[in-house]
Coordinates of C-alpha atoms and ligand atoms in Angstrom, one line a residue:
M1 CA -82.3 -68.3 -199.5
C2 CA -84.9 -67.0 -202.0
G3 CA -84.2 -67.6 -205.6
I4 CA -84.0 -64.7 -208.1
V5 CA -84.0 -65.1 -211.8
A6 CA -84.4 -62.4 -214.5
Y7 CA -84.1 -62.2 -218.3
I8 CA -83.8 -59.6 -221.0
G9 CA -83.3 -60.5 -224.7
K10 CA -85.1 -61.6 -227.8
K11 CA -86.7 -64.8 -226.5
Q12 CA -89.9 -65.3 -224.6
A13 CA -89.1 -64.7 -221.0
Y14 CA -91.7 -67.0 -219.4
P15 CA -90.3 -70.4 -220.1
I16 CA -86.8 -69.2 -219.2
L17 CA -88.0 -67.8 -215.9
I18 CA -90.0 -70.8 -214.9
N19 CA -87.2 -73.2 -215.8
G20 CA -84.8 -70.9 -213.8
L21 CA -87.2 -70.9 -210.8
K22 CA -87.4 -74.7 -210.8
R23 CA -83.6 -74.8 -210.7
L24 CA -83.6 -72.4 -207.8
E25 CA -86.5 -73.8 -205.9
Y26 CA -84.1 -75.4 -203.4
R27 CA -83.4 -71.9 -202.1
G28 CA -86.9 -71.4 -200.9
Y29 CA -90.4 -72.7 -201.6
D30 CA -92.9 -70.7 -199.6
S31 CA -94.2 -68.8 -202.6
A32 CA -93.3 -68.1 -206.2
G33 CA -94.0 -65.3 -208.6
I34 CA -93.1 -63.7 -211.9
A35 CA -93.4 -60.3 -213.6
I36 CA -93.3 -60.0 -217.4
Q37 CA -93.5 -56.8 -219.6
N38 CA -95.1 -56.6 -222.9
G39 CA -96.5 -53.1 -223.2
T40 CA -98.2 -53.8 -219.9
L41 CA -96.5 -55.1 -216.8
N42 CA -98.0 -58.3 -215.6
V43 CA -97.3 -59.8 -212.2
Y44 CA -98.5 -63.3 -211.2
K45 CA -97.7 -64.8 -207.8
C46 CA -99.0 -67.2 -205.3
K47 CA -98.3 -69.1 -202.2
G48 CA -96.6 -72.5 -202.7
K49 CA -94.2 -73.9 -205.2
V50 CA -93.2 -73.2 -208.8
N51 CA -95.8 -75.8 -210.0
D52 CA -98.5 -73.8 -208.1
L53 CA -97.3 -70.7 -209.9
I54 CA -97.5 -72.5 -213.3
K55 CA -101.1 -73.5 -212.6
H56 CA -101.9 -69.9 -211.4
A57 CA -100.4 -68.3 -214.5
Q58 CA -102.0 -70.7 -216.9
S59 CA -104.1 -68.9 -219.6
K60 CA -102.9 -65.5 -218.5
N61 CA -101.0 -63.1 -220.7
L62 CA -97.4 -64.4 -220.5
E63 CA -96.0 -62.6 -223.5
G64 CA -92.8 -60.7 -223.1
T65 CA -89.1 -60.7 -223.6
I66 CA -88.1 -59.1 -220.3
G67 CA -89.1 -60.4 -216.9
M68 CA -88.2 -61.6 -213.5
G69 CA -89.1 -64.5 -211.2
H70 CA -88.8 -65.3 -207.5
T71 CA -89.1 -68.2 -205.2
R72 CA -89.4 -67.2 -201.6
W73 CA -88.2 -68.3 -198.2
A74 CA -90.2 -66.1 -195.9
T75 CA -88.6 -63.6 -193.5
H76 CA -90.9 -60.6 -193.1
G77 CA -94.5 -61.7 -193.5
K78 CA -96.1 -65.1 -193.6
P79 CA -95.9 -67.2 -196.8
D80 CA -99.0 -66.1 -198.7
D81 CA -100.1 -64.7 -202.1
I82 CA -99.7 -61.1 -201.0
N83 CA -96.3 -61.4 -199.4
A84 CA -95.0 -63.3 -202.5
H85 CA -92.6 -61.5 -204.8
P86 CA -92.5 -59.6 -207.1
H87 CA -93.6 -56.5 -205.3
Q88 CA -94.9 -53.4 -207.2
S89 CA -94.5 -49.7 -206.4
G90 CA -97.7 -47.8 -205.4
N91 CA -98.0 -46.3 -208.9
G92 CA -97.6 -49.8 -210.5
R93 CA -94.7 -48.6 -212.6
L94 CA -91.8 -50.4 -210.8
V95 CA -91.4 -54.0 -209.8
I96 CA -88.8 -55.7 -207.6
I97 CA -87.6 -59.1 -206.5
H98 CA -85.4 -59.3 -203.4
N99 CA -83.4 -61.8 -201.4
G100 CA -82.2 -60.6 -198.0
I101 CA -83.5 -58.4 -195.2
I102 CA -83.9 -54.6 -195.2
E103 CA -83.2 -54.1 -191.5
N104 CA -84.4 -50.4 -191.3
Y105 CA -87.6 -51.1 -193.2
A106 CA -89.8 -50.1 -190.3
V107 CA -88.3 -46.5 -190.1
L108 CA -88.4 -46.2 -193.9
K109 CA -92.0 -47.4 -194.0
E110 CA -93.1 -44.9 -191.4
T111 CA -91.6 -42.0 -193.5
L112 CA -93.1 -43.3 -196.7
I113 CA -96.6 -43.7 -195.0
K114 CA -96.3 -40.0 -194.0
A115 CA -95.5 -39.2 -197.6
G116 CA -98.7 -40.9 -198.6
H117 CA -97.7 -44.4 -199.5
T118 CA -99.9 -47.3 -198.7
F119 CA -98.7 -50.9 -198.4
T120 CA -100.5 -54.1 -199.1
S121 CA -97.9 -56.7 -197.8
Q122 CA -96.0 -57.2 -194.6
T123 CA -92.7 -57.4 -196.4
D124 CA -89.6 -55.3 -196.1
T125 CA -89.3 -55.6 -199.9
E126 CA -92.4 -53.7 -200.6
V127 CA -90.9 -50.8 -198.5
L128 CA -87.9 -50.8 -200.7
I129 CA -89.8 -50.5 -204.0
H130 CA -91.9 -47.7 -202.6
L131 CA -88.7 -45.9 -201.6
I132 CA -87.3 -46.3 -205.1
E133 CA -90.6 -45.0 -206.5
E134 CA -90.6 -42.0 -204.1
L135 CA -87.0 -41.1 -205.0
Q136 CA -87.7 -41.6 -208.7
S137 CA -90.7 -39.3 -208.7
Q138 CA -89.1 -36.7 -206.5
G139 CA -86.0 -36.4 -208.8
N140 CA -87.5 -37.6 -212.1
L141 CA -84.7 -40.1 -212.1
P142 CA -84.0 -43.0 -214.4
V143 CA -84.7 -46.3 -212.6
E144 CA -81.0 -47.1 -212.0
E145 CA -80.4 -43.7 -210.3
A146 CA -83.5 -44.2 -208.2
V147 CA -82.3 -47.6 -207.1
R148 CA -78.9 -46.1 -206.3
A149 CA -80.4 -43.3 -204.2
A150 CA -82.7 -45.8 -202.4
L151 CA -79.9 -48.3 -201.6
A152 CA -77.9 -45.5 -200.1
K153 CA -80.6 -45.2 -197.4
V154 CA -81.0 -48.9 -196.8
V155 CA -79.4 -50.9 -194.0
G156 CA -79.3 -54.7 -194.4
A157 CA -78.6 -57.3 -197.0
Y158 CA -80.0 -57.6 -200.5
A159 CA -79.8 -59.0 -203.9
I160 CA -82.4 -57.3 -206.0
V161 CA -83.6 -56.9 -209.6
V162 CA -85.8 -54.0 -210.5
M163 CA -87.8 -53.4 -213.7
D164 CA -89.5 -50.2 -214.9
R165 CA -92.6 -50.2 -217.0
E166 CA -91.6 -46.9 -218.6
D167 CA -88.1 -48.1 -219.4
P168 CA -88.8 -51.6 -220.8
N169 CA -85.4 -52.3 -222.3
K170 CA -83.5 -52.4 -219.1
L171 CA -83.0 -54.5 -215.9
V172 CA -81.3 -53.1 -212.8
A173 CA -79.6 -55.5 -210.3
A174 CA -77.8 -54.8 -207.1
R175 CA -76.2 -56.8 -204.3
K176 CA -75.0 -56.4 -200.8
A177 CA -74.3 -59.6 -198.7
S178 CA -76.6 -61.7 -200.9
P179 CA -75.3 -63.4 -204.0
L180 CA -76.2 -62.4 -207.6
V181 CA -74.7 -63.6 -210.9
L182 CA -75.1 -62.1 -214.3
G183 CA -75.1 -64.5 -217.3
I184 CA -74.0 -63.0 -220.6
G185 CA -75.7 -64.8 -223.5
Q186 CA -76.0 -64.1 -227.3
D187 CA -78.1 -60.9 -227.5
E188 CA -79.4 -61.5 -224.0
F189 CA -78.6 -61.3 -220.3
H190 CA -79.7 -63.5 -217.5
I191 CA -79.6 -62.7 -213.8
A192 CA -79.8 -65.2 -211.0
S193 CA -79.0 -65.9 -207.3
D194 CA -76.6 -68.6 -208.3
A195 CA -75.3 -70.1 -211.5
T196 CA -77.6 -73.1 -211.6
P197 CA -80.3 -71.5 -213.9
L198 CA -77.7 -69.9 -216.1
V199 CA -75.7 -72.9 -217.2
E200 CA -78.1 -74.0 -220.0
H201 CA -78.0 -70.5 -221.5
T202 CA -74.4 -69.4 -221.2
N203 CA -71.0 -70.2 -219.7
N204 CA -69.9 -66.6 -219.3
V205 CA -70.8 -65.0 -216.0
V206 CA -70.0 -62.0 -213.8
Y207 CA -70.4 -62.4 -210.1
L208 CA -71.6 -59.0 -208.7
N209 CA -69.5 -57.8 -205.8
D210 CA -71.0 -56.3 -202.7
G211 CA -72.1 -52.7 -203.2
E212 CA -72.4 -53.0 -207.0
I213 CA -75.3 -52.0 -209.2
A214 CA -75.6 -53.5 -212.7
V215 CA -77.7 -52.3 -215.6
V216 CA -78.2 -54.6 -218.5
T217 CA -80.1 -53.5 -221.6
R218 CA -81.8 -55.2 -224.5
D219 CA -79.2 -53.9 -227.0
G220 CA -76.4 -55.8 -225.2
E221 CA -75.0 -53.1 -222.9
M222 CA -73.8 -54.0 -219.4
Q223 CA -72.7 -51.4 -217.0
I224 CA -71.6 -52.0 -213.4
K225 CA -71.1 -49.2 -210.9
T226 CA -70.6 -49.0 -207.2
I227 CA -73.3 -47.5 -205.1
D228 CA -71.2 -44.3 -204.9
N229 CA -71.2 -44.2 -208.7
K230 CA -67.7 -45.5 -209.6
V231 CA -67.7 -47.4 -212.9
Q232 CA -66.3 -51.0 -212.5
T233 CA -64.8 -53.3 -215.1
P234 CA -66.8 -56.5 -215.1
F235 CA -64.7 -59.6 -214.5
I236 CA -66.1 -62.3 -216.9
Q237 CA -65.6 -65.9 -215.7
E238 CA -66.3 -69.2 -217.3
L239 CA -68.7 -71.5 -215.6
D240 CA -67.6 -75.0 -214.8
L241 CA -71.0 -76.6 -214.3
K242 CA -72.8 -79.3 -216.2
I243 CA -76.5 -79.6 -216.7
E244 CA -76.5 -83.3 -215.7
E245 CA -75.1 -82.3 -212.3
M246 CA -78.3 -80.4 -211.7
E247 CA -80.7 -83.2 -212.7
K248 CA -81.9 -86.2 -210.6
G249 CA -80.3 -88.6 -213.1
G250 CA -82.9 -91.3 -212.6
Y251 CA -83.0 -91.1 -208.8
E252 CA -86.3 -90.4 -207.1
H253 CA -84.8 -87.5 -205.1
F254 CA -81.7 -85.3 -205.2
M255 CA -80.8 -86.4 -201.7
L256 CA -80.7 -90.0 -202.8
K257 CA -78.7 -89.2 -205.9
E258 CA -76.3 -87.2 -203.8
I259 CA -75.9 -90.0 -201.2
Y260 CA -75.1 -92.4 -204.0
E261 CA -72.7 -90.0 -205.7
Q262 CA -70.4 -90.1 -202.7
P263 CA -67.9 -92.7 -203.8
K264 CA -67.4 -90.5 -206.9
T265 CA -67.4 -87.1 -205.1
I266 CA -65.0 -88.2 -202.4
A267 CA -62.6 -89.4 -205.1
E268 CA -63.2 -86.2 -207.0
C269 CA -62.2 -84.2 -203.9
M270 CA -59.0 -86.2 -203.6
R271 CA -58.1 -86.0 -207.3
G272 CA -54.7 -84.3 -207.8
R273 CA -54.4 -84.0 -204.0
L274 CA -53.5 -87.6 -203.1
N275 CA -51.5 -90.3 -204.7
A276 CA -51.4 -93.5 -202.8
G277 CA -49.0 -95.2 -205.3
E278 CA -46.4 -92.5 -204.7
G279 CA -47.5 -92.1 -201.1
W280 CA -48.3 -88.4 -200.9
I281 CA -51.0 -85.9 -200.0
R282 CA -50.8 -82.3 -201.1
V283 CA -53.6 -79.8 -200.6
G284 CA -52.8 -77.0 -203.0
G285 CA -54.6 -74.2 -201.1
L286 CA -52.3 -74.8 -198.1
A287 CA -49.1 -74.1 -200.1
T288 CA -49.5 -70.3 -199.8
C289 CA -50.0 -70.4 -196.1
M290 CA -48.4 -73.5 -194.8
E291 CA -46.1 -71.7 -192.4
R292 CA -48.8 -69.5 -191.0
I293 CA -51.1 -72.5 -190.4
S294 CA -48.4 -74.8 -189.1
N295 CA -47.4 -72.1 -186.6
A296 CA -50.9 -70.8 -185.8
D297 CA -51.7 -70.1 -182.2
R298 CA -55.1 -71.6 -182.9
L299 CA -57.3 -72.7 -185.7
I300 CA -60.7 -71.3 -185.3
I301 CA -63.3 -73.1 -187.4
A302 CA -66.5 -71.1 -188.1
A303 CA -69.4 -72.8 -189.8
C304 CA -73.1 -73.6 -189.4
G305 CA -75.2 -76.7 -189.4
T306 CA -73.8 -79.7 -191.1
S307 CA -70.6 -77.8 -192.0
W308 CA -70.2 -77.1 -188.3
H309 CA -70.3 -80.8 -187.7
A310 CA -67.5 -81.2 -190.3
G311 CA -65.6 -78.6 -188.3
L312 CA -66.0 -80.7 -185.2
V313 CA -64.5 -83.7 -187.0
A314 CA -61.7 -81.4 -188.0
E315 CA -61.0 -80.5 -184.4
Y316 CA -60.3 -84.2 -183.6
L317 CA -58.2 -84.5 -186.8
F318 CA -56.1 -81.3 -186.5
E319 CA -55.4 -81.8 -182.8
E320 CA -54.5 -85.5 -183.0
L321 CA -52.6 -85.5 -186.3
A322 CA -51.1 -82.0 -186.5
R323 CA -51.1 -81.0 -182.8
I324 CA -52.6 -77.6 -183.6
P325 CA -55.2 -76.3 -181.1
V326 CA -58.6 -75.9 -182.6
E327 CA -61.8 -74.2 -181.6
V328 CA -65.0 -74.9 -183.4
E329 CA -67.5 -72.1 -183.4
Y330 CA -71.0 -71.6 -184.5
A331 CA -70.4 -68.7 -187.0
S332 CA -73.5 -66.9 -185.6
E333 CA -72.1 -67.0 -182.1
L334 CA -68.6 -66.1 -183.0
R335 CA -69.8 -63.0 -184.8
Y336 CA -71.7 -61.5 -181.9
R337 CA -69.7 -62.3 -178.8
N338 CA -66.6 -60.0 -179.2
P339 CA -64.2 -63.0 -179.5
I340 CA -60.5 -62.8 -178.9
I341 CA -59.0 -63.3 -182.3
G342 CA -55.4 -62.3 -183.0
K343 CA -53.0 -62.1 -186.0
K344 CA -51.5 -65.5 -185.2
D345 CA -54.9 -67.2 -185.5
V346 CA -56.2 -68.8 -188.6
V347 CA -59.9 -68.8 -189.2
I348 CA -61.2 -71.7 -191.3
A349 CA -64.7 -71.2 -192.7
I350 CA -66.5 -74.3 -193.9
S351 CA -69.5 -73.8 -196.2
Q352 CA -71.1 -75.8 -198.9
S353 CA -72.9 -72.8 -200.5
G354 CA -70.1 -70.3 -199.7
E355 CA -73.0 -67.8 -199.1
T356 CA -74.1 -68.5 -195.5
A357 CA -74.6 -65.0 -194.0
D358 CA -73.5 -66.0 -190.5
T359 CA -70.3 -67.5 -191.7
L360 CA -69.6 -64.6 -194.0
S361 CA -70.1 -62.1 -191.1
A362 CA -67.8 -64.1 -188.9
L363 CA -65.1 -64.0 -191.6
E364 CA -65.5 -60.2 -191.9
L365 CA -65.0 -59.8 -188.2
A366 CA -61.9 -62.1 -188.2
K367 CA -60.5 -60.2 -191.1
D368 CA -60.7 -57.0 -189.2
K369 CA -58.8 -58.6 -186.4
G370 CA -56.0 -59.6 -188.7
A371 CA -56.5 -63.4 -188.7
L372 CA -55.7 -65.4 -191.9
L373 CA -58.9 -66.6 -193.5
Y374 CA -59.1 -70.0 -195.1
G375 CA -62.2 -71.2 -196.9
I376 CA -63.4 -74.7 -197.5
V377 CA -66.2 -74.3 -199.9
N378 CA -68.1 -76.1 -202.6
S379 CA -69.7 -73.4 -204.7
V380 CA -67.0 -72.0 -207.0
G381 CA -66.9 -68.2 -207.1
S382 CA -69.1 -67.8 -204.0
S383 CA -68.7 -65.0 -201.5
I384 CA -66.8 -67.0 -198.9
A385 CA -64.4 -68.3 -201.6
R386 CA -63.8 -64.7 -202.6
I387 CA -63.4 -63.1 -199.2
T388 CA -60.9 -65.7 -197.8
D389 CA -57.1 -65.3 -198.2
A390 CA -56.6 -68.9 -199.2
G391 CA -58.7 -72.0 -199.5
S392 CA -59.7 -75.2 -201.1
Y393 CA -62.8 -76.2 -203.1
I394 CA -64.3 -79.6 -202.2
H395 CA -65.3 -80.2 -205.8
V396 CA -68.4 -82.4 -205.1
G397 CA -70.6 -80.7 -207.7
P398 CA -73.9 -78.8 -207.0
E399 CA -75.7 -80.1 -204.0
I400 CA -79.4 -79.5 -204.6
G401 CA -81.1 -81.6 -201.8
V402 CA -81.6 -79.3 -198.9
A403 CA -80.2 -81.8 -196.5
S404 CA -76.4 -81.8 -196.9
T405 CA -74.8 -85.2 -197.6
K406 CA -72.1 -85.3 -200.2
A407 CA -70.9 -81.8 -199.2
F408 CA -70.3 -83.1 -195.7
T409 CA -68.2 -86.0 -196.9
G410 CA -66.4 -83.7 -199.2
Q411 CA -65.6 -81.3 -196.4
V412 CA -64.4 -84.1 -194.1
T413 CA -62.3 -85.6 -197.0
L414 CA -60.6 -82.2 -197.5
L415 CA -60.1 -81.6 -193.8
S416 CA -58.7 -85.1 -193.4
M417 CA -56.2 -84.5 -196.2
M418 CA -55.3 -81.1 -194.7
A419 CA -54.6 -82.6 -191.2
I420 CA -52.6 -85.5 -192.6
H421 CA -50.6 -83.1 -194.8
L422 CA -49.9 -80.7 -192.0
G423 CA -49.1 -83.5 -189.5
Y424 CA -46.5 -85.0 -191.8
R425 CA -45.0 -81.5 -192.6
K426 CA -44.8 -80.7 -188.9
G427 CA -43.5 -84.2 -188.0
T428 CA -46.3 -84.9 -185.6
I429 CA -47.1 -88.1 -187.4
P430 CA -44.4 -90.6 -188.4
K431 CA -43.9 -91.4 -192.0
T432 CA -45.2 -94.9 -191.7
Y433 CA -48.5 -93.7 -190.3
Y434 CA -48.7 -91.0 -192.9
Q435 CA -48.4 -93.6 -195.6
T436 CA -51.0 -95.8 -194.0
L437 CA -53.4 -92.9 -193.8
V438 CA -52.7 -91.9 -197.4
E439 CA -53.4 -95.5 -198.6
E440 CA -56.4 -95.8 -196.5
M441 CA -57.9 -92.5 -197.8
E442 CA -57.6 -93.8 -201.3
N443 CA -59.7 -96.9 -200.2
I444 CA -62.5 -94.7 -198.8
P445 CA -64.6 -94.4 -202.0
N446 CA -64.7 -98.2 -202.4
K447 CA -65.7 -98.6 -198.8
V448 CA -68.5 -96.0 -199.1
A449 CA -69.7 -97.9 -202.2
K450 CA -69.8 -101.1 -200.1
I451 CA -71.9 -99.4 -197.4
L452 CA -74.3 -98.2 -200.1
E453 CA -74.8 -101.8 -201.1
S454 CA -76.3 -102.6 -197.7
S455 CA -79.0 -100.0 -198.0
K456 CA -81.8 -102.6 -198.1
K457 CA -81.0 -103.6 -194.5
I458 CA -81.0 -99.9 -193.5
E459 CA -84.3 -99.4 -195.2
Y460 CA -85.7 -102.3 -193.1
I461 CA -84.4 -100.7 -189.9
A462 CA -86.0 -97.4 -191.0
S463 CA -89.4 -99.2 -191.3
E464 CA -88.9 -100.3 -187.7
I465 CA -88.3 -96.9 -186.2
K466 CA -90.3 -94.7 -188.6
D467 CA -93.1 -94.1 -186.0
A468 CA -90.9 -92.9 -183.2
N469 CA -91.4 -89.4 -181.9
N470 CA -87.8 -89.1 -180.6
A471 CA -84.4 -90.6 -181.3
L472 CA -81.1 -90.4 -179.6
F473 CA -77.7 -90.6 -181.5
L474 CA -74.6 -91.5 -179.5
G475 CA -71.0 -91.6 -180.5
R476 CA -67.5 -91.1 -178.9
G477 CA -64.4 -89.4 -180.3
Y478 CA -64.5 -89.1 -184.0
N479 CA -68.0 -90.5 -184.0
F480 CA -69.4 -87.8 -181.7
P481 CA -69.8 -85.2 -184.5
I482 CA -71.3 -88.0 -186.6
A483 CA -73.9 -88.6 -183.8
L484 CA -74.8 -84.9 -184.1
E485 CA -74.9 -85.1 -187.9
G486 CA -77.1 -88.2 -187.8
A487 CA -79.6 -86.4 -185.4
L488 CA -79.7 -83.3 -187.6
K489 CA -80.3 -85.4 -190.8
L490 CA -83.2 -87.2 -189.1
K491 CA -84.8 -84.2 -187.6
E492 CA -84.6 -81.9 -190.6
I493 CA -86.2 -84.3 -193.1
S494 CA -88.4 -86.5 -191.1
Y495 CA -89.4 -84.1 -188.3
I496 CA -88.7 -86.7 -185.7
H497 CA -87.1 -84.9 -182.7
A498 CA -83.6 -86.2 -182.5
E499 CA -80.6 -85.4 -180.3
G500 CA -76.9 -86.2 -180.7
Y501 CA -74.7 -86.8 -177.6
P502 CA -71.3 -88.0 -176.7
A503 CA -72.1 -91.5 -175.6
A504 CA -70.6 -91.0 -172.1
E505 CA -72.8 -87.9 -171.6
M506 CA -75.9 -89.9 -171.8
K507 CA -75.8 -90.8 -168.1
H508 CA -75.7 -87.1 -167.2
G509 CA -79.3 -86.5 -168.3
P510 CA -80.6 -87.9 -171.6
I511 CA -80.8 -91.4 -170.1
A512 CA -83.9 -90.2 -168.4
L513 CA -85.6 -90.2 -171.8
I514 CA -84.9 -93.8 -172.7
D515 CA -87.8 -96.3 -172.8
E516 CA -89.0 -98.9 -175.1
N517 CA -90.2 -96.3 -177.6
M518 CA -86.8 -94.6 -178.0
P519 CA -84.5 -95.7 -180.8
V520 CA -80.9 -95.1 -179.8
I521 CA -78.5 -95.1 -182.7
V522 CA -75.0 -95.8 -181.4
I523 CA -72.1 -95.3 -183.7
A524 CA -69.8 -97.9 -182.2
T525 CA -66.9 -98.4 -184.6
N526 CA -64.3 -97.0 -182.2
K527 CA -61.2 -99.0 -181.5
S528 CA -60.3 -96.7 -178.6
A529 CA -62.8 -96.6 -175.7
Y530 CA -64.5 -99.7 -177.2
E531 CA -65.3 -101.2 -173.9
K532 CA -66.8 -97.9 -172.7
I533 CA -69.1 -97.9 -175.7
V534 CA -70.2 -101.4 -175.0
S535 CA -71.1 -100.3 -171.4
N536 CA -73.1 -97.4 -172.8
I537 CA -75.1 -99.7 -175.0
Q538 CA -75.7 -102.0 -172.0
E539 CA -77.0 -99.0 -170.1
V540 CA -79.5 -98.2 -172.9
K541 CA -80.6 -101.9 -173.1
A542 CA -81.1 -102.0 -169.3
R543 CA -83.7 -99.2 -169.8
K544 CA -85.4 -101.1 -172.7
G545 CA -84.2 -98.7 -175.4
V546 CA -84.1 -99.9 -178.9
V547 CA -80.4 -100.0 -180.0
I548 CA -79.3 -99.6 -183.6
A549 CA -75.6 -100.0 -183.6
I550 CA -73.2 -99.1 -186.4
V551 CA -70.2 -101.4 -185.9
T552 CA -67.1 -102.5 -187.8
E553 CA -67.4 -105.6 -190.0
G554 CA -66.8 -108.8 -188.0
E555 CA -67.6 -107.1 -184.7
S556 CA -69.2 -109.7 -182.4
V557 CA -69.9 -108.3 -179.0
I558 CA -72.2 -105.3 -179.7
S559 CA -73.9 -107.2 -182.4
K560 CA -75.2 -109.6 -179.8
I561 CA -76.6 -106.9 -177.5
A562 CA -78.0 -104.5 -180.0
D563 CA -81.5 -104.9 -181.6
Y564 CA -80.2 -104.1 -185.0
T565 CA -76.6 -103.7 -186.3
I566 CA -75.3 -102.1 -189.5
E567 CA -71.8 -103.2 -190.4
I568 CA -69.3 -100.8 -192.1
P569 CA -65.8 -101.6 -193.4
D570 CA -62.9 -101.2 -191.1
T571 CA -60.7 -98.1 -191.5
E572 CA -58.1 -96.0 -189.6
E573 CA -59.9 -94.3 -186.8
P574 CA -59.4 -90.7 -187.9
L575 CA -61.1 -91.6 -191.2
T576 CA -64.1 -93.3 -189.6
P577 CA -66.5 -90.3 -190.0
L578 CA -66.3 -90.7 -193.8
L579 CA -67.9 -94.2 -193.4
S580 CA -70.0 -94.0 -190.3
V581 CA -72.1 -91.1 -191.6
I582 CA -73.3 -92.9 -194.7
P583 CA -75.7 -95.3 -193.0
L584 CA -77.2 -92.4 -191.0
Q585 CA -77.9 -90.5 -194.2
I586 CA -79.6 -93.6 -195.7
L587 CA -81.6 -94.2 -192.5
S588 CA -82.9 -90.6 -192.4
Y589 CA -83.8 -90.7 -196.1
H590 CA -85.9 -93.8 -195.7
V591 CA -87.5 -92.8 -192.5
A592 CA -88.5 -89.4 -194.0
L593 CA -89.8 -91.1 -197.2
M594 CA -91.9 -93.6 -195.1
R595 CA -93.4 -90.7 -193.1
G596 CA -94.5 -89.1 -196.4
C597 CA -92.1 -86.1 -196.0
N598 CA -90.8 -84.0 -198.8
V599 CA -87.2 -85.2 -198.6
D600 CA -85.6 -82.7 -201.0
Q601 CA -87.6 -79.7 -199.7
P602 CA -88.2 -80.1 -196.0
R603 CA -90.7 -77.7 -194.4
N604 CA -89.4 -74.2 -193.3
L605 CA -85.9 -74.9 -194.6
A606 CA -84.0 -73.6 -197.6
K607 CA -80.6 -74.2 -199.1
S608 CA -78.0 -71.4 -198.8
V609 CA -79.0 -69.4 -195.8
T610 CA -78.2 -65.8 -196.8
V611 CA -79.9 -64.1 -193.9
E612 CA -78.4 -63.7 -190.5
Ligands
F6R1 C1 -78.2 -79.5 -193.0 C2 -77.7 -78.3 -193.8 C3 -77.5 -77.1 -193.1 C4 -76.2 -76.4 -193.7 C5 -76.0 -75.0 -193.1 C6 -74.7 -74.4 -193.6 O1 -78.4 -80.6 -193.8 O2 -77.6 -78.4 -195.0 O3 -77.3 -77.2 -191.8 O4 -75.1 -77.2 -193.5 O5 -77.1 -74.2 -193.4 O6 -74.7 -74.2 -194.9 P1 -73.4 -74.0 -195.8 O7 -72.6 -75.2 -195.7 O8 -73.8 -73.7 -197.2 O9 -72.7 -72.8 -195.1

């Protein structure tokens, strides 16, 4: 949430900053801005996207080899030119970009107003730069000391970069609960919210830890200290990212590219962890905590959004295959309801970005209560990956489309392997079934590829429902979380109101909504409770609902009742979610496109939700 990029070195900063902002735009696109120093400190910012900023900055003075850029997801203050970052101190000397929320900004603002400061924006960020200014001028401090003194007074979350007109050879960066990465180049430093803008400049990065302040200088110095002034030794890591992974690769949208990548990304997630020829699954991250997880009183899964849906699939998987009780929690609710978590519980956090603030907070709470923390994460080196005791990366590559697709199937692939691995180790699934599941998992990428081939039919169905105002998604068992995920995908990118329900729950309320204008998408691939699903579909048809059924290839009963059917290949029931979600992703994509929506950057949303 909010993209931060900064540069100091010998090259012109502007093209580096703009390119970096384009890479980070998926983190927020309410407004964009840059500040560049070249004797004078020039700030250009405006409402809208990076392309609007480029137009706005055209023919302005863009000279300078030190600067910073920001793309905003609004928290305090509406998205407009004034609230856009960077923000300047009252004396115009200091400039800041910020991701996060300063929770005590109102109290600080009041004190600063009494001290004579005036504010132009509604943001918490402007308060912070005025506070830094106040402390700098009171103590005649160098910028990094003023930043340190100010952060000691701040409550909240931040990743910031600060630049001082009077000290033009230095950038100061700090983080608490919002990510920040330093890139170490040849005679230059880069700073960014995540590694995506860095990869074309350097492979050497340092992930700042919470409570650290970094100072990077034009002559190649990098110093990291804690807020209480203890010098830290930077841990330089090598990036494992490729530029191609961050480009659209010929697709019209990142979301489409990411949908189509899934045969490859699912296979990538299984690589080295599954061998059907030899008949085994081994999830490396489990090795260090196998006993603790096998004997856990409970697995508590904490996640948000699509990752929470992957957690719901895991509840079915772990309970059925490994007979371990599972609770799936919205991370935001777990954090704030004084939950009962003990030392024999294992908390599994699922997160694509590894930076979701609610999930991170839930983990911190669970850590305090002594639970083992296991992370299932995509972004390597992210905060969740670092705070957990053990974990597994899903290895699906950067996900740029705001609507999560390949991360979901990566998460479910990983969770399926974990449940099968644990089930076999615990003896809760027989060897023959274990081997069937192992073999079937290996077939999943080809089966996903086959579904992708039927996208023309799904596109046609999209054209039939694109004008609906509401939609209902129904599924049972393993397909219930997929109904939720289908509804989330549709609503977030096409702005059609959509709800997901367990199919049997429909008669307890939602059935009242059904009429001839209501598309009802039924995921009906289940072998168990098949007749019950057929009855649910009959109930919808009896009320003139338009039924779109996702069925298993060769199915002949539902296909006759439903208005439209989408066939997917047969698989073992616990693995169905990996297939049944694919048509729903394609359907949402096409509906959104036909409604003229911005598929990759849906309104009000941002990737990587780093505020609580
Ligand atoms: C929906 C979507 C969000 C995320 C949620 C959690 O398509 O992308 O619901 O799933 O914000 O994000 P992560 O997985 O990064 O913790």
